[in-house]
Coordinates of C-alpha atoms in Angstrom, one line a residue:
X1 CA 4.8 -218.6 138.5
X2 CA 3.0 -217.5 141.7
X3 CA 4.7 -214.0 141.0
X4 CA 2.8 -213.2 137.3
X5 CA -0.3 -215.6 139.0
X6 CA -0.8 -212.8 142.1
X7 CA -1.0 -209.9 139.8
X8 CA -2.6 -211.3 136.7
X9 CA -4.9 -213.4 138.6
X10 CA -7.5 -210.1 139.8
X11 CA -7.3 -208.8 136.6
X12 CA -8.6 -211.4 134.6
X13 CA -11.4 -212.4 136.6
X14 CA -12.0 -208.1 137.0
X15 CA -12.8 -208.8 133.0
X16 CA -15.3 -211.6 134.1
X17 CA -16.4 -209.8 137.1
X18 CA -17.4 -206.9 134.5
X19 CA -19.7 -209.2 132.9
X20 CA -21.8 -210.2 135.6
X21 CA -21.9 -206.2 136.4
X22 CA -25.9 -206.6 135.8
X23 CA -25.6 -209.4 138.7
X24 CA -24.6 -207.6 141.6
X25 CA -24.5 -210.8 144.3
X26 CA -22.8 -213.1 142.1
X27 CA -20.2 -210.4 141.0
X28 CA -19.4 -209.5 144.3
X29 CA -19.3 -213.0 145.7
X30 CA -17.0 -213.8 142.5
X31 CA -14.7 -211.2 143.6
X32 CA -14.6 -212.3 147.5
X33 CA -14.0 -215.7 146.3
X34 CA -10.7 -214.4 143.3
X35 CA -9.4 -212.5 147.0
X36 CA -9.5 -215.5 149.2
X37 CA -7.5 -217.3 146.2
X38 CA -5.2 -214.6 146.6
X39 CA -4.8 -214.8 150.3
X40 CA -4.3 -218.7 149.6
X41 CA -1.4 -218.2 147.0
X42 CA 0.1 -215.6 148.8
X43 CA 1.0 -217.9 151.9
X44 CA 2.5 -220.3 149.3
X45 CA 5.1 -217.5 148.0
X46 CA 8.8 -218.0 149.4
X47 CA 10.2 -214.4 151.2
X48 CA 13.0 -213.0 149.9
X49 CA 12.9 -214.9 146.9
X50 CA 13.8 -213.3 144.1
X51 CA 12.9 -213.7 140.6
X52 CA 13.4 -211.9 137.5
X53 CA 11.4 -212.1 134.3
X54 CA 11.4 -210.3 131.4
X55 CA 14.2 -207.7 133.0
X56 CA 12.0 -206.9 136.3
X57 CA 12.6 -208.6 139.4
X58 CA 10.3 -209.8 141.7
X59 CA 10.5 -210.1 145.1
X60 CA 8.2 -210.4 148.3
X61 CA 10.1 -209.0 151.6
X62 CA 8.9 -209.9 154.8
X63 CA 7.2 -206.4 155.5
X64 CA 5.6 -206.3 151.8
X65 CA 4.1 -209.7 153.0
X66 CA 2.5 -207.8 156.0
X67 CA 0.9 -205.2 153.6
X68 CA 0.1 -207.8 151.5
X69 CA -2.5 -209.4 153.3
X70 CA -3.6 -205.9 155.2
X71 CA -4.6 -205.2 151.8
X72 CA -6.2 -208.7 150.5
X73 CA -8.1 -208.0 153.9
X74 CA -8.9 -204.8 153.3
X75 CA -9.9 -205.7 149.9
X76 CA -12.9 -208.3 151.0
X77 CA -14.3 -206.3 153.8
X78 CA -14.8 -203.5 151.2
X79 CA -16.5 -205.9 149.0
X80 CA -18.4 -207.7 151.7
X81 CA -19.3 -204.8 152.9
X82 CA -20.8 -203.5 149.4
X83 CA -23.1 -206.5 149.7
X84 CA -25.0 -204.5 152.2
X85 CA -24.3 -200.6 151.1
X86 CA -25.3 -199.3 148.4
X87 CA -22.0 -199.3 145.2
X88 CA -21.3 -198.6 141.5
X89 CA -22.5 -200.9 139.3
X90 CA -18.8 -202.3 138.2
X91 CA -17.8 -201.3 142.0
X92 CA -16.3 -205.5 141.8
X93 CA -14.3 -204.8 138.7
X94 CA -12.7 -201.9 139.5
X95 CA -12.1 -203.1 143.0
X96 CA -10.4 -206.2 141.8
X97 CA -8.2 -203.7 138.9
X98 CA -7.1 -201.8 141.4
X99 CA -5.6 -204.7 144.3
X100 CA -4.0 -206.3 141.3
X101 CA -2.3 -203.4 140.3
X102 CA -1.4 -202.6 143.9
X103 CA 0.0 -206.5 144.2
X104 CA 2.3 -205.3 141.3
X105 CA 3.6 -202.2 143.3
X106 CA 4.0 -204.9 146.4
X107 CA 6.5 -207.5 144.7
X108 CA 8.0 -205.5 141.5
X109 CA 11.6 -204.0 142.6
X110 CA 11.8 -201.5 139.4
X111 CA 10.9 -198.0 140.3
X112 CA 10.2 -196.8 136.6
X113 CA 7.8 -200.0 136.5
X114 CA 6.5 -199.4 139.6
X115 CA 5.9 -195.3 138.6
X116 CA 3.8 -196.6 135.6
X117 CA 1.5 -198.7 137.6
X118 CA 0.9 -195.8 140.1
X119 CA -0.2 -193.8 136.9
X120 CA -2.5 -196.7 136.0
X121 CA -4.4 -197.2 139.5
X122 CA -4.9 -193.5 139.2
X123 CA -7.0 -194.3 135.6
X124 CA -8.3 -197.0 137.2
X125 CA -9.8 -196.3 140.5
X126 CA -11.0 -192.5 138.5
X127 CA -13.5 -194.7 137.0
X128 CA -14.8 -195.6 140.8
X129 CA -15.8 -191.8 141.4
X130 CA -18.1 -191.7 138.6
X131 CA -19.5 -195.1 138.8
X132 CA -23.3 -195.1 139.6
X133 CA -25.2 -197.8 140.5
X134 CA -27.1 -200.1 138.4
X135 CA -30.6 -198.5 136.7
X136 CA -29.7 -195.3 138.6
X137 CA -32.6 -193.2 137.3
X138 CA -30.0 -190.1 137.6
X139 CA -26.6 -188.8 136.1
X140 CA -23.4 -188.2 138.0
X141 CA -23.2 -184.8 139.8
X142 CA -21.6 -181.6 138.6
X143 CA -19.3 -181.9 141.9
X144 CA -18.6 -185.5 141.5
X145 CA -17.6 -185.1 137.7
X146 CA -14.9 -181.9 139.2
X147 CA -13.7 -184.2 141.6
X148 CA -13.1 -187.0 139.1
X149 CA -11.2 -184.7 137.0
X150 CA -9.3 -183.1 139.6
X151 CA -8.1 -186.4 140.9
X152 CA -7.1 -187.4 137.4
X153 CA -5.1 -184.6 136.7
X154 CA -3.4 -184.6 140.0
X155 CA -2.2 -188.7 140.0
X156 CA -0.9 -187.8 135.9
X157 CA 0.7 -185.1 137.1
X158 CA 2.1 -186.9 140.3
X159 CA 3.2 -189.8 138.2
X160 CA 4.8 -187.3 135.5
X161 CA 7.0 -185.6 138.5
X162 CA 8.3 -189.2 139.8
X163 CA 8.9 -190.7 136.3
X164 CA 11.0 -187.6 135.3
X165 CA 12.9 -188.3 138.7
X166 CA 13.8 -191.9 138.2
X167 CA 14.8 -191.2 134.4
X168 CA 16.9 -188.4 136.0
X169 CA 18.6 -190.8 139.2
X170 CA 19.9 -193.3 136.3
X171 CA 21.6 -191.0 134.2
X172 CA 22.7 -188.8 137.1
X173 CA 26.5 -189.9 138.5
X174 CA 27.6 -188.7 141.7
X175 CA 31.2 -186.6 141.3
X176 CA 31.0 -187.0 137.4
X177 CA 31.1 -182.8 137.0
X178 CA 33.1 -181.6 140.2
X179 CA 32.4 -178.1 141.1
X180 CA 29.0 -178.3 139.9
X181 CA 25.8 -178.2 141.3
X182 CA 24.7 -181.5 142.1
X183 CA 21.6 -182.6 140.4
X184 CA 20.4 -184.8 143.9
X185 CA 18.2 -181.8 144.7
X186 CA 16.1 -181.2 142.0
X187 CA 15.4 -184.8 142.0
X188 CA 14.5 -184.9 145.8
X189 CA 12.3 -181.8 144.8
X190 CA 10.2 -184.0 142.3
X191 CA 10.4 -187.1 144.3
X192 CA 8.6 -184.7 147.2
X193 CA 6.1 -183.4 145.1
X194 CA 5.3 -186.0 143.7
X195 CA 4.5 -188.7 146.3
X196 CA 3.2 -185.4 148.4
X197 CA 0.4 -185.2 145.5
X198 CA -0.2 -188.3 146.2
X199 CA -0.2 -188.3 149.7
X200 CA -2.4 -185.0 149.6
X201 CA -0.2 -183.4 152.3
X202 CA -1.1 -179.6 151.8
X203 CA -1.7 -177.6 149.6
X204 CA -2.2 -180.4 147.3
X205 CA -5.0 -181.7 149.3
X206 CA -8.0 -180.4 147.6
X207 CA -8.4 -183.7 146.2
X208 CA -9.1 -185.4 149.2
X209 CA -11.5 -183.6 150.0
X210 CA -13.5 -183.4 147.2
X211 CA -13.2 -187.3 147.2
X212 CA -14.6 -188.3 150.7
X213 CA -17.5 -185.7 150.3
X214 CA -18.5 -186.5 146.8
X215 CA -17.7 -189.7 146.1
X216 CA -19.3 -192.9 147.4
X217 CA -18.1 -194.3 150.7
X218 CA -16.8 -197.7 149.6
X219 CA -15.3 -196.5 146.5
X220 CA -13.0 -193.9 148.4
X221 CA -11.5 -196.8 149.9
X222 CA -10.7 -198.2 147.2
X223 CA -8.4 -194.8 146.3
X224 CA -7.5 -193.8 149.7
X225 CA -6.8 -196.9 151.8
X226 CA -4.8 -199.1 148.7
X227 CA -3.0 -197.0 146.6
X228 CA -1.5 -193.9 149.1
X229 CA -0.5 -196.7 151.6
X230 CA 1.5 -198.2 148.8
X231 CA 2.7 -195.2 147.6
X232 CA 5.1 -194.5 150.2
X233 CA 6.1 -198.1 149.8
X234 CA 7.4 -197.1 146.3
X235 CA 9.1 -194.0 148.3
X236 CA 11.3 -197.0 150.7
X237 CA 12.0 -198.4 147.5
X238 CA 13.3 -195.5 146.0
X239 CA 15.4 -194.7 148.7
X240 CA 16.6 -198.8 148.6
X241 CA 17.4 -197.9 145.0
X242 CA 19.2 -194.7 145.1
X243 CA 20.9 -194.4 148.2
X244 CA 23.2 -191.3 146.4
X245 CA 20.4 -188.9 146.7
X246 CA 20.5 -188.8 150.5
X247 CA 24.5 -187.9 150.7
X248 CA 24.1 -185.6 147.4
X249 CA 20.9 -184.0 149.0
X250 CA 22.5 -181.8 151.7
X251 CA 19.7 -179.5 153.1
X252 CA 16.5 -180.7 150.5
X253 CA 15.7 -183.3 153.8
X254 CA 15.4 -180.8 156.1
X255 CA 13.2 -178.9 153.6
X256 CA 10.9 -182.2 153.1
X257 CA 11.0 -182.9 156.9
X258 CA 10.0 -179.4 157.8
X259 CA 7.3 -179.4 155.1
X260 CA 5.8 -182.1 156.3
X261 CA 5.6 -181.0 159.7
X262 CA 4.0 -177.9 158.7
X263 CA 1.2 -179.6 156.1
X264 CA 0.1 -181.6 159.2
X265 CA -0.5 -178.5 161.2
X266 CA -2.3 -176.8 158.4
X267 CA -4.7 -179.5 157.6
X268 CA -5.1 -180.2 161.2
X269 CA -6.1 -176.7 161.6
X270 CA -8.5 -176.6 158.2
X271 CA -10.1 -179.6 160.2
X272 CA -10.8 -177.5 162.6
X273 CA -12.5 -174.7 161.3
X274 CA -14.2 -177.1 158.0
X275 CA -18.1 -177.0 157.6
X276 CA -19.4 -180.6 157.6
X277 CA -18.6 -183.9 158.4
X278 CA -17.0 -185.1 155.7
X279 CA -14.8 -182.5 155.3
X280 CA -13.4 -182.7 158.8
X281 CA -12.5 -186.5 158.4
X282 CA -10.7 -185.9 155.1
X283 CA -8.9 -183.2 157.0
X284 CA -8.1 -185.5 160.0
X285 CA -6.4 -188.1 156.9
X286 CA -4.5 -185.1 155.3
X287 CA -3.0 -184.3 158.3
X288 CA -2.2 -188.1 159.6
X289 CA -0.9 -188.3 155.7
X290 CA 1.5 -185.4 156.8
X291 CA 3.1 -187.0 159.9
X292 CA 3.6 -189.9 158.0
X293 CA 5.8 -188.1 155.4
X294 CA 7.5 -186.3 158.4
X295 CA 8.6 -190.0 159.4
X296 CA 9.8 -190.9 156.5
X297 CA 11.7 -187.7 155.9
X298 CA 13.5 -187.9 159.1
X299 CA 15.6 -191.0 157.8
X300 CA 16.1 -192.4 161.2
X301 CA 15.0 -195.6 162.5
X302 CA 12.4 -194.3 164.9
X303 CA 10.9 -192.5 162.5
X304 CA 11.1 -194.8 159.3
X305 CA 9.6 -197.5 161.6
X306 CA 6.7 -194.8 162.7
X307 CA 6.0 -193.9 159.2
X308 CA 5.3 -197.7 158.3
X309 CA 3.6 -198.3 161.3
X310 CA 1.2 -194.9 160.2
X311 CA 0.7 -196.7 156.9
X312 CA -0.9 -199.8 158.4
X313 CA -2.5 -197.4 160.4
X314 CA -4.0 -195.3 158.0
X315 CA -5.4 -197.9 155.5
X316 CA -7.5 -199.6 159.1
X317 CA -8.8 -196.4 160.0
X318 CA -9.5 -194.9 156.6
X319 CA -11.2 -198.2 156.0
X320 CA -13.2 -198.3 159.3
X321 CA -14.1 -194.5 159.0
X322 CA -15.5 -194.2 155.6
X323 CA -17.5 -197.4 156.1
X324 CA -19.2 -196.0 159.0
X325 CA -20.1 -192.8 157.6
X326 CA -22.0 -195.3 154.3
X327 CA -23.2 -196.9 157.1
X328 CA -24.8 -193.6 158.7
X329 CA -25.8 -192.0 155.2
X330 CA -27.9 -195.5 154.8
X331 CA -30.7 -195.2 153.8
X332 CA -31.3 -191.4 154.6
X333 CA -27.8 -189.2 153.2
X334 CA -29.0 -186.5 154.8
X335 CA -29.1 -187.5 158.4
X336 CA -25.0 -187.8 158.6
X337 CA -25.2 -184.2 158.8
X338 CA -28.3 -183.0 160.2
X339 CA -28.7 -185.1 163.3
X340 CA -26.2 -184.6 166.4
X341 CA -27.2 -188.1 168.0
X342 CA -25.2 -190.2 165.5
X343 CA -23.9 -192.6 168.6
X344 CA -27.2 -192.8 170.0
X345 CA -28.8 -194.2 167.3
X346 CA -26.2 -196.1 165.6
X347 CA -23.8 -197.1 168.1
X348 CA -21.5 -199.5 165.7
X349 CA -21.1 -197.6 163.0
X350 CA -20.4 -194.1 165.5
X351 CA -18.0 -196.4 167.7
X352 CA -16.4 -197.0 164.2
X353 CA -16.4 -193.2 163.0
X354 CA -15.0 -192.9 167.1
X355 CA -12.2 -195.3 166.8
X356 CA -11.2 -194.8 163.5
X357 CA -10.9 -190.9 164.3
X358 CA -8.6 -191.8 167.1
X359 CA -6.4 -193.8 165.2
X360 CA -6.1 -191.0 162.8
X361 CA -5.5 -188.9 165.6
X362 CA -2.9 -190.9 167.0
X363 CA -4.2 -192.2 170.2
X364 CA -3.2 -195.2 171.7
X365 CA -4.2 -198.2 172.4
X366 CA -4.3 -197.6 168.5
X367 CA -1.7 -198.5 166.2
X368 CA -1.6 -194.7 165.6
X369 CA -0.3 -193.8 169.2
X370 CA 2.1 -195.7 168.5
X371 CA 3.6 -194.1 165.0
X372 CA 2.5 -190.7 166.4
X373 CA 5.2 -192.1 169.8
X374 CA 7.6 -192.7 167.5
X375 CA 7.8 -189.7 164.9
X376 CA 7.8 -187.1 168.0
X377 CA 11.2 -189.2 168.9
X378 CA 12.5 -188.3 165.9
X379 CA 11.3 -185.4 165.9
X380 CA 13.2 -184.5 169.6
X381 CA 16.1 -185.7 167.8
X382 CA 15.9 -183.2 165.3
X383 CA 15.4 -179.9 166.6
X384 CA 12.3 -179.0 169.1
X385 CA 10.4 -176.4 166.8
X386 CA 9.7 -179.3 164.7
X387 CA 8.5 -181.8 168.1
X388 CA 6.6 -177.9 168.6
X389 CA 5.4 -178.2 165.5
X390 CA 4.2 -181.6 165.1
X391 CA 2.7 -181.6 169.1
X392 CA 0.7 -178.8 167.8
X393 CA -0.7 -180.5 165.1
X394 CA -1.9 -183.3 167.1
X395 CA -3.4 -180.9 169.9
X396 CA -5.3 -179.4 167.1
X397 CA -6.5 -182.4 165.4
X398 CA -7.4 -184.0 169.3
X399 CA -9.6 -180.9 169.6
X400 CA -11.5 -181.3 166.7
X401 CA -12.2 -184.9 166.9
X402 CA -13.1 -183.7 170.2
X403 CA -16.3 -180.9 168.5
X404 CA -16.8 -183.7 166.1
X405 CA -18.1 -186.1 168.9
X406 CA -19.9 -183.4 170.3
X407 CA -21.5 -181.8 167.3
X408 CA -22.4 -185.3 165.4
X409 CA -21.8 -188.1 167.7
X410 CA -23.1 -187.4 171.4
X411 CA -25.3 -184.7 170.8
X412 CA -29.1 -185.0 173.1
X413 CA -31.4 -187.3 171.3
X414 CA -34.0 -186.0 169.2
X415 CA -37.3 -185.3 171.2
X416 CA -40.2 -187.7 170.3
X417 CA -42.4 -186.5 168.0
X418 CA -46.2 -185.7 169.8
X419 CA -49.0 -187.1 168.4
X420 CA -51.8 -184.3 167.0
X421 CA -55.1 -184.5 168.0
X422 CA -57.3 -186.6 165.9
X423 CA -59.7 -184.6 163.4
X424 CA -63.5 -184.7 163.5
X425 CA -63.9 -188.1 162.1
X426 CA -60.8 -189.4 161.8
X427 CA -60.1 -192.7 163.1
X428 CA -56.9 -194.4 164.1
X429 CA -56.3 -196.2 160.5
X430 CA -56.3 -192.7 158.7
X431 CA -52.7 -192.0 160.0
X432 CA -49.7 -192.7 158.6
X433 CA -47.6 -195.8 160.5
X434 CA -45.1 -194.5 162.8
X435 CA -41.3 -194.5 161.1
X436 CA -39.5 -196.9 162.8
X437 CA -35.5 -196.7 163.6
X438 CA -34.1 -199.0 161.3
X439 CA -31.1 -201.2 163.0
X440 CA -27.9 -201.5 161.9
X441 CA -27.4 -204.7 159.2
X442 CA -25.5 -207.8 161.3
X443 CA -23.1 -208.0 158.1
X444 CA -22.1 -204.1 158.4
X445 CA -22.0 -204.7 162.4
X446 CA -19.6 -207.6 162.0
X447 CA -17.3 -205.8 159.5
X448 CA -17.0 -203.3 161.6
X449 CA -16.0 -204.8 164.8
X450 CA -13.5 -206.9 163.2
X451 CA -11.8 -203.8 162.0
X452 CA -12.0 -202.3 165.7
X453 CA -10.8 -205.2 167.3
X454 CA -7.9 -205.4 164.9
X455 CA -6.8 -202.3 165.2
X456 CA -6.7 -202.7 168.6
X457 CA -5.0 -206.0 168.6
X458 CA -1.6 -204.4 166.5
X459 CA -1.9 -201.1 168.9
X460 CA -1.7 -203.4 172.4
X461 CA 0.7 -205.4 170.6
X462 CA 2.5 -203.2 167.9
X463 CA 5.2 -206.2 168.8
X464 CA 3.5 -208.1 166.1
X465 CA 4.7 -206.0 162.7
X466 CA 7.1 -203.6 164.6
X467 CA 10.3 -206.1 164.2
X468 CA 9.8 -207.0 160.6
X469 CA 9.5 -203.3 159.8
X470 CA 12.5 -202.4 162.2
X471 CA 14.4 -205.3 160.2
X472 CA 13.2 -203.8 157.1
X473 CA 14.4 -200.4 158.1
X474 CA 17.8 -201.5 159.2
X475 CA 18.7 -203.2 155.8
X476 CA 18.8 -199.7 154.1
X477 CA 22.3 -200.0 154.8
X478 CA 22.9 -196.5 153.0
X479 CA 21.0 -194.7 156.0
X480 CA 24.1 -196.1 158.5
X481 CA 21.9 -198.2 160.6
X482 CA 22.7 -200.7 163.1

């Protein structure tokens, strides 16, 4: 069954992947190879098919289709890319754990199944932080190990919250105890945490940050770009599933909407004011993280079909902006942060760390202008503090991409370096060779501009993914839409 073949497929050969760990070309080329497969048998699975073994159905919409490939793509960049950059030593088996398990969020319809495997890719991709590289001559950090742990406790926790809330939605009947309080809030309550833990919307965004400045590049990926994205797939799923909790909510919404609106401002203003780099970018995601929510908490076609749009959004530019910084912190980790000439010296991978930043930022021609375009028009038809609310977190997160640029990206070159005066009997051969600037890899180039130009591509023509999510959003017939 191509169902059972999609998800168990990855995870067997992640077991085979693991033992060629001490191999690193053959692993990864191994893993490339298991995603192409995947891409192949996922063209060959009927939409809207569904099929139900073992008491869980299984089923492949037209939009899960769409994230279906983004994420098979994003899958072998990340691994092609890791034939160039630096990466654990079982980077391949852990990266080919965690798409299967995301595969299994994509075509499972049972939210208690589907909480489980969110639990699992937390355990999973944990293992990426802490991964070092094969005959590393040195043990994991002090801060990496925190983050690890921090992480970990957070995506438990996060599962706990939504696990609780599912067991809670199927014993919970709407009118059974007239006169009571209804029960629909306190679920909402732990549906919100939850998926806002593991969307890091603030304040539980400390994660996040941690993560893209202490742990490798390529493995952040890996936890940001698949499983968050997928995440609030499981939310539209919920809401597929439980349509009672929006008519039995009353105010909770506005409390999630409003929430939402105000995370985004405050992470776009820690961006703002953070110390380095890193920082600022992980910022810049918690804060695109939060507008995404908003959309999804508005409940309205506009901003549903913004919030999906943000997702595919997201995982491009989280992709495209954490393999540019690798690609700057190779082979010198310092420079990423000490030089102000970034561009200048490494014009791909700065264009990347550019363009991704805009699409966080919600610029357009980027897919992200568009979702930003739509979730203010939800937004207006709400109330205008929260379109106040949500312009100001853009204006703020514009200005610091904005001091980025300046501070790291199109600073003056460095000035060249004068050559001393030779010593009394020194000749030309007793000086050190000139360090040369070393170009950027053709590989790392490629990957790069692909991810540009497809970005790109989807916002000049959002036309090719916006009607299979506005179909998708219209066939929550619980909302009322038409």
């Amino acid at each position: 069954m191509l169902y059972l073949l999609l998800i168990f497929f990855p995870l067997s050969m992640a077991c085979s992947v693991f033992l060629l760990r001490r191999l690193p070309r053959i692993a990864i080329g191994l893993s490339i190879g298991t995603l192409i497969i995947e891409v192949l048998l996922a063209v060959q699975v009927r939409v809207d098919d569904p099929v139900r073994v073992l008491g869980v159905t299984f089923l492949l919409s037209p939009l899960n289709q769409i994230f279906l490939f983004l994420f098979l793509g994003i899958g072998i960049a990340t691994l092609a890319m890791a034939l160039i950059l630096p990466h654990g030593e079982n980077f391949s088996a852990i990266g080919l754990l965690t798409i299967g398990q995301t595969v299994a969020i994509l075509v499972m319809q049972d939210s208690f199944v589907t909480a489980l495997v969110l639990v699992a890719i937390g355990l999973t991709t944990v293992l990426g932080i802490v991964d070092l590289p094969a005959g590393a001559g040195v043990l994991v950090s002090r801060q990496t190990l925190a983050t690890a742990l921090k992480y970990l406790v957070l995506m438990v926790i996060a599962g706990i919250l939504l696990y609780i809330a599912y067991v809670l939605t199927d014993i919970f009947r709407p009118g059974e105890l007239p006169g009571r309080i209804s029960p629909a809030r306190f679920i909402l309550a732990l549906l919100a945490a939850g998926f806002a833990l593991r969307m890091a919307l603030a304040p539980f965004h400390s994660w996040l940050v941690d993560l893209v400045s202490y742990a490798g590049s390529l493995a952040a990926i890996l936890i940001i770009a698949l499983p968050a994205p997928a995440s609030l797939l499981v939310f539209l799923l919920t809401l597929q599933s439980f349509p009672t909790l929006l008519f039995e909510g009353g105010q909770a919404l506005n409390v999630l909407r409003i929430g939402a609106a105000v995370s985004a401002v405050l992470s776009s203003a820690l961006a703002l004011t953070a110390g380095t780099l890193r920082q600022r970018i992980a910022y810049l995601i918690a804060g695109n993280c939060g507008i995404i929510f908003y959309g999804f908490a508005s409940l309205s076609l506009a901003g549903l079909s913004g919030a999906i749009l943000g997702v595919i959004n997201l995982a491009l530019a989280v992709t495209t902006v954490l393999m540019s910084l690798a690609l700057l912190d190779n082979p010198d980790r310092a420079q990423a942060t000490d030089r102000s000439d970034l561009f200048w010296r490494h014009p791909v991978a700065g264009a990347g760390l550019l363009g991704g930043g805009m699409a966080l930022i919600g610029w357009l021609p980027l897919p992200g202008g568009t979702s930003y375009l739509l979730a203010l028009q939800a937004a207006a038809a709400n109330h205008w503090l929260e379109l106040l609310t949500l312009l100001v977190a853009m204006a703020l997160a514009a200005l610091t991409l904005a001091q980025l640029a300046v501070q790291y990206l199109f600073g003056p070159s460095a000035a060249p370096m004068v050559a001393e005066p030779s010593l009394l009997g020194e000749i030309e051969l007793d000086r050190p060779p000139p360090s040369r600037q070393l170009r950027e890899p053709i590989g790392a180039v490629a990957i790069i501009t692909v991810l540009l130009a497809v970005m790109v591509a989807i916002g000049i023509f959002p036309n090719l993914v916006l009607p299979t999510i506005e179909a998708t959003v219209r066939s929550l017939a619980a909302l009322g839409f038409s």
